[in-house]
Structures are given as structure tokens and as C-alpha cells.
Amino acid sequence: MSSLKSPEHGHLIDLNTLATELRRDDRYQRKGQVARTIVHTPDLRVVLIALAREHTITEHHAGATVTVHCLSGRLRLRLPDRHVDLSAGNLLAMGANLSHDVSAVEDSVFVLTLGAS
């Protein structure tokens, strides 16, 4: 599935099916991490990410407000002043330019949403 670039009239995305596809992806099997942009417009980007247990996305920041919504598994985000643990159903909102890293405590799938920067 390519990323959705024109959601003006509404578009349903089955995250469970896409999560299954990501976990079966060869890159996930080899590297423990795979991501797919599922919405990309001038004011919004939504990315589905699968991260295998004990893998980490190293410290980084986004130039926009972001949310991290854990769909399955457990994640730990290291922020400048604390750690935040997310389990399925938890959502963390972070301000622009907030440094963080993301580690999978268990095999995990999450949605990263980035606002306009």
C-alpha cells in the first residue's frame, strides 16, 4: 500500500492488517524495525512502525508536535527529564523539538503522527 496523499473525502485504513504486513516484512525480520508512511499531506504525516523487542530508535526529535500511539506490545520512550512507558492503547503527545528515543520492551507496533512543522 502506498501512502495516502489525498484524504479529503475520507479514507479508512486497517491498521491491524498493515501491522501484520509489517511484522512479516523482510526488513523487520532482518533488522527488527520497519516503518510505512500511511498518510502524507502538507499538514499531516502518519507512520506505522513495527519495532522488535530490545530494538531502539536512537535519540532524535521532530520539528512538529507528534503523538506516539502504541497499538501492541510495550514501548519505553526516553525523554530529557524522564522515561515514559506505553502499552497497547496508550498515546503520548510531545511538543516540537523534544528529544527522545524509542525502545521496544516487547515486539511492538505503534502509530507516529506528525503535525505540520
mmCIF file of N, CA and C in Angstrom:
data_model
loop_
_atom_site.group_PDB
_atom_site.id
_atom_site.type_symbol
_atom_site.label_atom_id
_atom_site.label_comp_id
_atom_site.label_asym_id
_atom_site.label_seq_id
_atom_site.Cartn_x
_atom_site.Cartn_y
_atom_site.Cartn_z
ATOM 1 N N MET A 1 0.839 -1.177 0.000
ATOM 2 C CA MET A 1 0.000 0.000 0.000
ATOM 3 C C MET A 1 0.881 1.236 0.000
ATOM 4 N N SER A 2 0.683 2.116 -0.922
ATOM 5 C CA SER A 2 1.424 3.369 -0.932
ATOM 6 C C SER A 2 0.769 4.337 0.047
ATOM 7 N N SER A 3 1.475 5.421 0.373
ATOM 8 C CA SER A 3 0.910 6.359 1.330
ATOM 9 C C SER A 3 -0.244 7.125 0.709
ATOM 10 N N LEU A 4 -1.199 7.453 1.558
ATOM 11 C CA LEU A 4 -2.371 8.206 1.146
ATOM 12 C C LEU A 4 -1.996 9.670 1.087
ATOM 13 N N LYS A 5 -2.180 10.286 -0.071
ATOM 14 C CA LYS A 5 -1.801 11.683 -0.240
ATOM 15 C C LYS A 5 -3.005 12.595 -0.373
ATOM 16 N N SER A 6 -4.209 12.033 -0.456
ATOM 17 C CA SER A 6 -5.386 12.856 -0.674
ATOM 18 C C SER A 6 -6.587 12.310 0.102
ATOM 19 N N PRO A 7 -6.657 12.589 1.422
ATOM 20 C CA PRO A 7 -7.743 12.048 2.236
ATOM 21 C C PRO A 7 -8.968 12.960 2.340
ATOM 22 N N GLU A 8 -9.115 13.917 1.432
ATOM 23 C CA GLU A 8 -10.176 14.912 1.554
ATOM 24 C C GLU A 8 -11.565 14.319 1.729
ATOM 25 N N HIS A 9 -11.848 13.207 1.115
ATOM 26 C CA HIS A 9 -13.187 12.622 1.163
ATOM 27 C C HIS A 9 -13.286 11.479 2.168
ATOM 28 N N GLY A 10 -12.250 11.301 2.957
ATOM 29 C CA GLY A 10 -12.228 10.238 3.950
ATOM 30 C C GLY A 10 -11.668 8.956 3.379
ATOM 31 N N HIS A 11 -10.879 8.284 4.179
ATOM 32 C CA HIS A 11 -10.266 7.034 3.734
ATOM 33 C C HIS A 11 -10.028 6.162 4.960
ATOM 34 N N LEU A 12 -10.573 4.975 4.951
ATOM 35 C CA LEU A 12 -10.423 4.036 6.054
ATOM 36 C C LEU A 12 -9.133 3.242 5.866
ATOM 37 N N ILE A 13 -8.349 3.146 6.923
ATOM 38 C CA ILE A 13 -7.091 2.402 6.890
ATOM 39 C C ILE A 13 -7.165 1.322 7.963
ATOM 40 N N ASP A 14 -6.945 0.078 7.585
ATOM 41 C CA ASP A 14 -6.982 -1.047 8.513
ATOM 42 C C ASP A 14 -5.595 -1.231 9.119
ATOM 43 N N LEU A 15 -5.393 -0.667 10.300
ATOM 44 C CA LEU A 15 -4.083 -0.717 10.944
ATOM 45 C C LEU A 15 -3.687 -2.129 11.348
ATOM 46 N N ASN A 16 -4.647 -2.960 11.714
ATOM 47 C CA ASN A 16 -4.322 -4.337 12.098
ATOM 48 C C ASN A 16 -3.734 -5.117 10.929
ATOM 49 N N THR A 17 -4.337 -4.977 9.754
ATOM 50 C CA THR A 17 -3.819 -5.665 8.567
ATOM 51 C C THR A 17 -2.431 -5.142 8.218
ATOM 52 N N LEU A 18 -2.254 -3.828 8.259
ATOM 53 C CA LEU A 18 -0.946 -3.254 7.946
ATOM 54 C C LEU A 18 0.108 -3.675 8.972
ATOM 55 N N ALA A 19 -0.273 -3.754 10.243
ATOM 56 C CA ALA A 19 0.672 -4.188 11.274
ATOM 57 C C ALA A 19 1.145 -5.618 11.012
ATOM 58 N N THR A 20 0.227 -6.478 10.621
ATOM 59 C CA THR A 20 0.589 -7.854 10.285
ATOM 60 C C THR A 20 1.560 -7.880 9.110
ATOM 61 N N GLU A 21 1.291 -7.066 8.090
ATOM 62 C CA GLU A 21 2.188 -6.983 6.931
ATOM 63 C C GLU A 21 3.573 -6.518 7.349
ATOM 64 N N LEU A 22 3.636 -5.519 8.222
ATOM 65 C CA LEU A 22 4.939 -5.005 8.656
ATOM 66 C C LEU A 22 5.735 -6.076 9.394
ATOM 67 N N ARG A 23 5.078 -6.824 10.276
ATOM 68 C CA ARG A 23 5.788 -7.853 11.034
ATOM 69 C C ARG A 23 6.276 -8.990 10.138
ATOM 70 N N ARG A 24 5.642 -9.166 8.988
ATOM 71 C CA ARG A 24 6.077 -10.201 8.038
ATOM 72 C C ARG A 24 7.128 -9.673 7.056
ATOM 73 N N ASP A 25 7.310 -8.376 7.017
ATOM 74 C CA ASP A 25 8.234 -7.740 6.082
ATOM 75 C C ASP A 25 9.656 -8.248 6.313
ATOM 76 N N ASP A 26 10.382 -8.493 5.248
ATOM 77 C CA ASP A 26 11.749 -8.999 5.316
ATOM 78 C C ASP A 26 12.660 -8.061 6.113
ATOM 79 N N ARG A 27 12.474 -6.756 5.978
ATOM 80 C CA ARG A 27 13.305 -5.796 6.724
ATOM 81 C C ARG A 27 13.092 -5.934 8.233
ATOM 82 N N TYR A 28 11.858 -6.189 8.640
ATOM 83 C CA TYR A 28 11.584 -6.399 10.061
ATOM 84 C C TYR A 28 12.275 -7.668 10.538
ATOM 85 N N GLN A 29 12.216 -8.703 9.728
ATOM 86 C CA GLN A 29 12.847 -9.965 10.092
ATOM 87 C C GLN A 29 14.366 -9.812 10.207
ATOM 88 N N ARG A 30 14.957 -9.015 9.326
ATOM 89 C CA ARG A 30 16.411 -8.833 9.325
ATOM 90 C C ARG A 30 16.894 -7.802 10.341
ATOM 91 N N LYS A 31 16.195 -6.666 10.439
ATOM 92 C CA LYS A 31 16.706 -5.534 11.202
ATOM 93 C C LYS A 31 15.919 -5.210 12.465
ATOM 94 N N GLY A 32 14.744 -5.825 12.627
ATOM 95 C CA GLY A 32 13.952 -5.574 13.826
ATOM 96 C C GLY A 32 13.171 -4.282 13.805
ATOM 97 N N GLN A 33 13.101 -3.661 12.645
ATOM 98 C CA GLN A 33 12.380 -2.390 12.548
ATOM 99 C C GLN A 33 11.931 -2.163 11.114
ATOM 100 N N VAL A 34 10.699 -1.720 10.957
ATOM 101 C CA VAL A 34 10.209 -1.333 9.645
ATOM 102 C C VAL A 34 9.113 -0.293 9.844
ATOM 103 N N ALA A 35 9.028 0.644 8.914
ATOM 104 C CA ALA A 35 8.030 1.708 9.003
ATOM 105 C C ALA A 35 7.381 1.915 7.641
ATOM 106 N N ARG A 36 6.144 2.330 7.688
ATOM 107 C CA ARG A 36 5.433 2.648 6.451
ATOM 108 C C ARG A 36 4.621 3.921 6.666
ATOM 109 N N THR A 37 4.855 4.927 5.830
ATOM 110 C CA THR A 37 4.046 6.140 5.877
ATOM 111 C C THR A 37 2.694 5.810 5.272
ATOM 112 N N ILE A 38 1.632 6.049 6.041
ATOM 113 C CA ILE A 38 0.301 5.695 5.558
ATOM 114 C C ILE A 38 -0.534 6.918 5.190
ATOM 115 N N VAL A 39 -0.160 8.093 5.685
ATOM 116 C CA VAL A 39 -0.782 9.344 5.263
ATOM 117 C C VAL A 39 0.327 10.372 5.149
ATOM 118 N N HIS A 40 0.336 11.098 4.025
ATOM 119 C CA HIS A 40 1.340 12.147 3.842
ATOM 120 C C HIS A 40 0.703 13.295 3.072
ATOM 121 N N THR A 41 0.400 14.361 3.798
ATOM 122 C CA THR A 41 -0.180 15.562 3.197
ATOM 123 C C THR A 41 0.658 16.750 3.662
ATOM 124 N N PRO A 42 0.433 17.937 3.132
ATOM 125 C CA PRO A 42 1.242 19.085 3.563
ATOM 126 C C PRO A 42 1.150 19.380 5.066
ATOM 127 N N ASP A 43 0.043 19.038 5.701
ATOM 128 C CA ASP A 43 -0.124 19.384 7.110
ATOM 129 C C ASP A 43 -0.142 18.190 8.065
ATOM 130 N N LEU A 44 0.056 16.973 7.543
ATOM 131 C CA LEU A 44 -0.033 15.795 8.401
ATOM 132 C C LEU A 44 0.757 14.631 7.823
ATOM 133 N N ARG A 45 1.429 13.924 8.717
ATOM 134 C CA ARG A 45 2.071 12.682 8.314
ATOM 135 C C ARG A 45 1.785 11.635 9.384
ATOM 136 N N VAL A 46 1.366 10.441 8.945
ATOM 137 C CA VAL A 46 1.076 9.329 9.846
ATOM 138 C C VAL A 46 1.915 8.142 9.398
ATOM 139 N N VAL A 47 2.667 7.577 10.341
ATOM 140 C CA VAL A 47 3.590 6.488 10.040
ATOM 141 C C VAL A 47 3.282 5.319 10.974
ATOM 142 N N LEU A 48 3.174 4.125 10.404
ATOM 143 C CA LEU A 48 3.005 2.912 11.188
ATOM 144 C C LEU A 48 4.377 2.255 11.314
ATOM 145 N N ILE A 49 4.767 1.922 12.539
ATOM 146 C CA ILE A 49 6.112 1.410 12.797
ATOM 147 C C ILE A 49 6.021 0.111 13.598
ATOM 148 N N ALA A 50 6.764 -0.898 13.153
ATOM 149 C CA ALA A 50 6.926 -2.138 13.910
ATOM 150 C C ALA A 50 8.360 -2.161 14.422
ATOM 151 N N LEU A 51 8.500 -2.413 15.718
ATOM 152 C CA LEU A 51 9.816 -2.418 16.354
ATOM 153 C C LEU A 51 9.920 -3.682 17.207
ATOM 154 N N ALA A 52 10.909 -4.503 16.908
ATOM 155 C CA ALA A 52 11.085 -5.774 17.610
ATOM 156 C C ALA A 52 11.645 -5.558 19.018
ATOM 157 N N ARG A 53 11.354 -6.513 19.875
ATOM 158 C CA ARG A 53 11.814 -6.495 21.266
ATOM 159 C C ARG A 53 13.320 -6.203 21.328
ATOM 160 N N GLU A 54 13.681 -5.309 22.256
ATOM 161 C CA GLU A 54 15.060 -4.914 22.534
ATOM 162 C C GLU A 54 15.702 -4.095 21.421
ATOM 163 N N HIS A 55 14.919 -3.606 20.469
ATOM 164 C CA HIS A 55 15.444 -2.697 19.453
ATOM 165 C C HIS A 55 15.093 -1.266 19.847
ATOM 166 N N THR A 56 15.940 -0.330 19.417
ATOM 167 C CA THR A 56 15.768 1.073 19.780
ATOM 168 C C THR A 56 15.897 1.964 18.556
ATOM 169 N N ILE A 57 15.040 2.951 18.491
ATOM 170 C CA ILE A 57 15.203 4.053 17.536
ATOM 171 C C ILE A 57 15.946 5.122 18.326
ATOM 172 N N THR A 58 17.176 5.403 17.917
ATOM 173 C CA THR A 58 18.049 6.268 18.709
ATOM 174 C C THR A 58 17.510 7.688 18.815
ATOM 175 N N GLU A 59 18.112 8.429 19.728
ATOM 176 C CA GLU A 59 17.654 9.775 20.053
ATOM 177 C C GLU A 59 17.498 10.637 18.804
ATOM 178 N N HIS A 60 16.370 11.315 18.770
ATOM 179 C CA HIS A 60 16.032 12.193 17.647
ATOM 180 C C HIS A 60 14.958 13.172 18.123
ATOM 181 N N HIS A 61 14.557 14.067 17.252
ATOM 182 C CA HIS A 61 13.439 14.970 17.544
ATOM 183 C C HIS A 61 12.754 15.331 16.237
ATOM 184 N N ALA A 62 11.525 15.775 16.360
ATOM 185 C CA ALA A 62 10.753 16.202 15.190
ATOM 186 C C ALA A 62 10.510 17.699 15.307
ATOM 187 N N GLY A 63 10.432 18.356 14.189
ATOM 188 C CA GLY A 63 10.199 19.797 14.169
ATOM 189 C C GLY A 63 8.732 20.165 14.306
ATOM 190 N N ALA A 64 7.904 19.206 14.707
ATOM 191 C CA ALA A 64 6.464 19.428 14.836
ATOM 192 C C ALA A 64 5.964 18.697 16.078
ATOM 193 N N THR A 65 4.760 19.027 16.508
ATOM 194 C CA THR A 65 4.109 18.258 17.556
ATOM 195 C C THR A 65 3.856 16.856 17.032
ATOM 196 N N VAL A 66 4.097 15.843 17.881
ATOM 197 C CA VAL A 66 3.913 14.450 17.478
ATOM 198 C C VAL A 66 3.112 13.708 18.532
ATOM 199 N N THR A 67 2.502 12.611 18.100
ATOM 200 C CA THR A 67 1.936 11.655 19.042
ATOM 201 C C THR A 67 2.505 10.282 18.720
ATOM 202 N N VAL A 68 2.656 9.483 19.756
ATOM 203 C CA VAL A 68 3.045 8.089 19.631
ATOM 204 C C VAL A 68 1.917 7.287 20.267
ATOM 205 N N HIS A 69 1.260 6.467 19.457
ATOM 206 C CA HIS A 69 0.119 5.664 19.918
ATOM 207 C C HIS A 69 0.506 4.202 19.809
ATOM 208 N N CYS A 70 0.665 3.549 20.940
ATOM 209 C CA CYS A 70 1.059 2.139 20.975
ATOM 210 C C CYS A 70 -0.159 1.270 20.657
ATOM 211 N N LEU A 71 -0.050 0.481 19.595
ATOM 212 C CA LEU A 71 -1.135 -0.423 19.208
ATOM 213 C C LEU A 71 -0.973 -1.801 19.836
ATOM 214 N N SER A 72 0.265 -2.267 19.947
ATOM 215 C CA SER A 72 0.526 -3.573 20.547
ATOM 216 C C SER A 72 1.924 -3.571 21.143
ATOM 217 N N GLY A 73 2.132 -4.448 22.116
ATOM 218 C CA GLY A 73 3.431 -4.542 22.748
ATOM 219 C C GLY A 73 3.607 -3.506 23.848
ATOM 220 N N ARG A 74 4.882 -3.222 24.146
ATOM 221 C CA ARG A 74 5.222 -2.215 25.149
ATOM 222 C C ARG A 74 6.438 -1.436 24.678
ATOM 223 N N LEU A 75 6.359 -0.129 24.817
ATOM 224 C CA LEU A 75 7.433 0.772 24.420
ATOM 225 C C LEU A 75 7.919 1.556 25.627
ATOM 226 N N ARG A 76 9.160 1.978 25.559
ATOM 227 C CA ARG A 76 9.705 2.911 26.546
ATOM 228 C C ARG A 76 10.335 4.056 25.776
ATOM 229 N N LEU A 77 9.868 5.268 26.061
ATOM 230 C CA LEU A 77 10.441 6.463 25.456
ATOM 231 C C LEU A 77 11.272 7.184 26.500
ATOM 232 N N ARG A 78 12.492 7.514 26.106
ATOM 233 C CA ARG A 78 13.380 8.273 26.992
ATOM 234 C C ARG A 78 13.316 9.730 26.564
ATOM 235 N N LEU A 79 12.767 10.560 27.443
ATOM 236 C CA LEU A 79 12.674 11.998 27.228
ATOM 237 C C LEU A 79 13.803 12.660 28.013
ATOM 238 N N PRO A 80 14.048 13.952 27.809
ATOM 239 C CA PRO A 80 15.161 14.591 28.520
ATOM 240 C C PRO A 80 15.068 14.489 30.041
ATOM 241 N N ASP A 81 13.862 14.483 30.596
ATOM 242 C CA ASP A 81 13.727 14.514 32.047
ATOM 243 C C ASP A 81 13.087 13.274 32.669
ATOM 244 N N ARG A 82 12.720 12.277 31.841
ATOM 245 C CA ARG A 82 12.076 11.088 32.402
ATOM 246 C C ARG A 82 11.900 10.012 31.328
ATOM 247 N N HIS A 83 11.483 8.821 31.790
ATOM 248 C CA HIS A 83 11.085 7.740 30.889
ATOM 249 C C HIS A 83 9.565 7.656 30.915
ATOM 250 N N VAL A 84 8.984 7.308 29.759
ATOM 251 C CA VAL A 84 7.541 7.097 29.674
ATOM 252 C C VAL A 84 7.316 5.719 29.071
ATOM 253 N N ASP A 85 6.569 4.875 29.795
ATOM 254 C CA ASP A 85 6.235 3.543 29.308
ATOM 255 C C ASP A 85 4.851 3.579 28.676
ATOM 256 N N LEU A 86 4.742 2.997 27.483
ATOM 257 C CA LEU A 86 3.468 2.921 26.775
ATOM 258 C C LEU A 86 3.125 1.461 26.533
ATOM 259 N N SER A 87 1.892 1.101 26.782
ATOM 260 C CA SER A 87 1.392 -0.218 26.414
ATOM 261 C C SER A 87 0.230 -0.014 25.449
ATOM 262 N N ALA A 88 -0.287 -1.108 24.920
ATOM 263 C CA ALA A 88 -1.357 -1.033 23.924
ATOM 264 C C ALA A 88 -2.477 -0.128 24.430
ATOM 265 N N GLY A 89 -2.853 0.821 23.590
ATOM 266 C CA GLY A 89 -3.923 1.756 23.922
ATOM 267 C C GLY A 89 -3.439 3.069 24.495
ATOM 268 N N ASN A 90 -2.151 3.179 24.856
ATOM 269 C CA ASN A 90 -1.606 4.428 25.386
ATOM 270 C C ASN A 90 -1.127 5.328 24.261
ATOM 271 N N LEU A 91 -1.306 6.638 24.456
ATOM 272 C CA LEU A 91 -0.867 7.636 23.490
ATOM 273 C C LEU A 91 -0.086 8.703 24.236
ATOM 274 N N LEU A 92 1.058 9.068 23.698
ATOM 275 C CA LEU A 92 1.888 10.119 24.267
ATOM 276 C C LEU A 92 1.959 11.262 23.264
ATOM 277 N N ALA A 93 1.656 12.481 23.712
ATOM 278 C CA ALA A 93 1.802 13.678 22.882
ATOM 279 C C ALA A 93 3.080 14.389 23.310
ATOM 280 N N MET A 94 3.863 14.849 22.330
ATOM 281 C CA MET A 94 5.126 15.531 22.611
ATOM 282 C C MET A 94 5.220 16.807 21.779
ATOM 283 N N GLY A 95 5.749 17.835 22.386
ATOM 284 C CA GLY A 95 5.935 19.099 21.704
ATOM 285 C C GLY A 95 7.051 19.034 20.677
ATOM 286 N N ALA A 96 7.030 19.985 19.787
ATOM 287 C CA ALA A 96 8.052 20.080 18.741
ATOM 288 C C ALA A 96 9.435 20.162 19.362
ATOM 289 N N ASN A 97 10.380 19.510 18.708
ATOM 290 C CA ASN A 97 11.802 19.550 19.064
ATOM 291 C C ASN A 97 12.145 18.899 20.405
ATOM 292 N N LEU A 98 11.264 18.071 20.947
ATOM 293 C CA LEU A 98 11.557 17.365 22.181
ATOM 294 C C LEU A 98 12.380 16.118 21.855
ATOM 295 N N SER A 99 13.606 16.081 22.335
ATOM 296 C CA SER A 99 14.484 14.930 22.078
ATOM 297 C C SER A 99 13.938 13.696 22.787
ATOM 298 N N HIS A 100 14.048 12.553 22.109
ATOM 299 C CA HIS A 100 13.567 11.300 22.684
ATOM 300 C C HIS A 100 14.140 10.128 21.907
ATOM 301 N N ASP A 101 14.145 8.970 22.534
ATOM 302 C CA ASP A 101 14.381 7.734 21.798
ATOM 303 C C ASP A 101 13.246 6.786 22.139
ATOM 304 N N VAL A 102 13.109 5.738 21.328
ATOM 305 C CA VAL A 102 12.010 4.786 21.491
ATOM 306 C C VAL A 102 12.607 3.384 21.525
ATOM 307 N N SER A 103 12.310 2.633 22.592
ATOM 308 C CA SER A 103 12.783 1.253 22.722
ATOM 309 C C SER A 103 11.584 0.331 22.872
ATOM 310 N N ALA A 104 11.688 -0.843 22.269
ATOM 311 C CA ALA A 104 10.634 -1.849 22.390
ATOM 312 C C ALA A 104 10.978 -2.785 23.539
ATOM 313 N N VAL A 105 10.152 -2.789 24.563
ATOM 314 C CA VAL A 105 10.292 -3.715 25.667
ATOM 315 C C VAL A 105 9.808 -5.096 25.221
ATOM 316 N N GLU A 106 8.792 -5.099 24.366
ATOM 317 C CA GLU A 106 8.241 -6.289 23.714
ATOM 318 C C GLU A 106 8.125 -5.967 22.230
ATOM 319 N N ASP A 107 7.929 -6.982 21.390
ATOM 320 C CA ASP A 107 7.608 -6.708 19.986
ATOM 321 C C ASP A 107 6.424 -5.752 19.972
ATOM 322 N N SER A 108 6.561 -4.643 19.243
ATOM 323 C CA SER A 108 5.561 -3.576 19.319
ATOM 324 C C SER A 108 5.242 -3.011 17.956
ATOM 325 N N VAL A 109 4.031 -2.482 17.845
ATOM 326 C CA VAL A 109 3.609 -1.721 16.682
ATOM 327 C C VAL A 109 2.997 -0.427 17.200
ATOM 328 N N PHE A 110 3.390 0.699 16.589
ATOM 329 C CA PHE A 110 2.835 1.980 17.030
ATOM 330 C C PHE A 110 2.619 2.911 15.853
ATOM 331 N N VAL A 111 1.746 3.895 16.091
ATOM 332 C CA VAL A 111 1.437 4.912 15.091
ATOM 333 C C VAL A 111 2.113 6.198 15.532
ATOM 334 N N LEU A 112 2.904 6.762 14.647
ATOM 335 C CA LEU A 112 3.535 8.061 14.852
ATOM 336 C C LEU A 112 2.779 9.064 14.001
ATOM 337 N N THR A 113 2.252 10.104 14.630
ATOM 338 C CA THR A 113 1.538 11.157 13.916
ATOM 339 C C THR A 113 2.315 12.446 14.077
ATOM 340 N N LEU A 114 2.609 13.112 12.970
ATOM 341 C CA LEU A 114 3.369 14.364 12.989
ATOM 342 C C LEU A 114 2.504 15.467 12.389
ATOM 343 N N GLY A 115 2.351 16.547 13.142
ATOM 344 C CA GLY A 115 1.635 17.712 12.622
ATOM 345 C C GLY A 115 2.539 18.499 11.692
ATOM 346 N N ALA A 116 1.991 19.581 11.172
ATOM 347 C CA ALA A 116 2.760 20.445 10.275
ATOM 348 C C ALA A 116 3.873 21.118 11.055
ATOM 349 N N SER A 117 5.043 21.232 10.425
ATOM 350 C CA SER A 117 6.153 21.906 11.107
ATOM 351 C C SER A 117 6.351 23.288 10.543
#
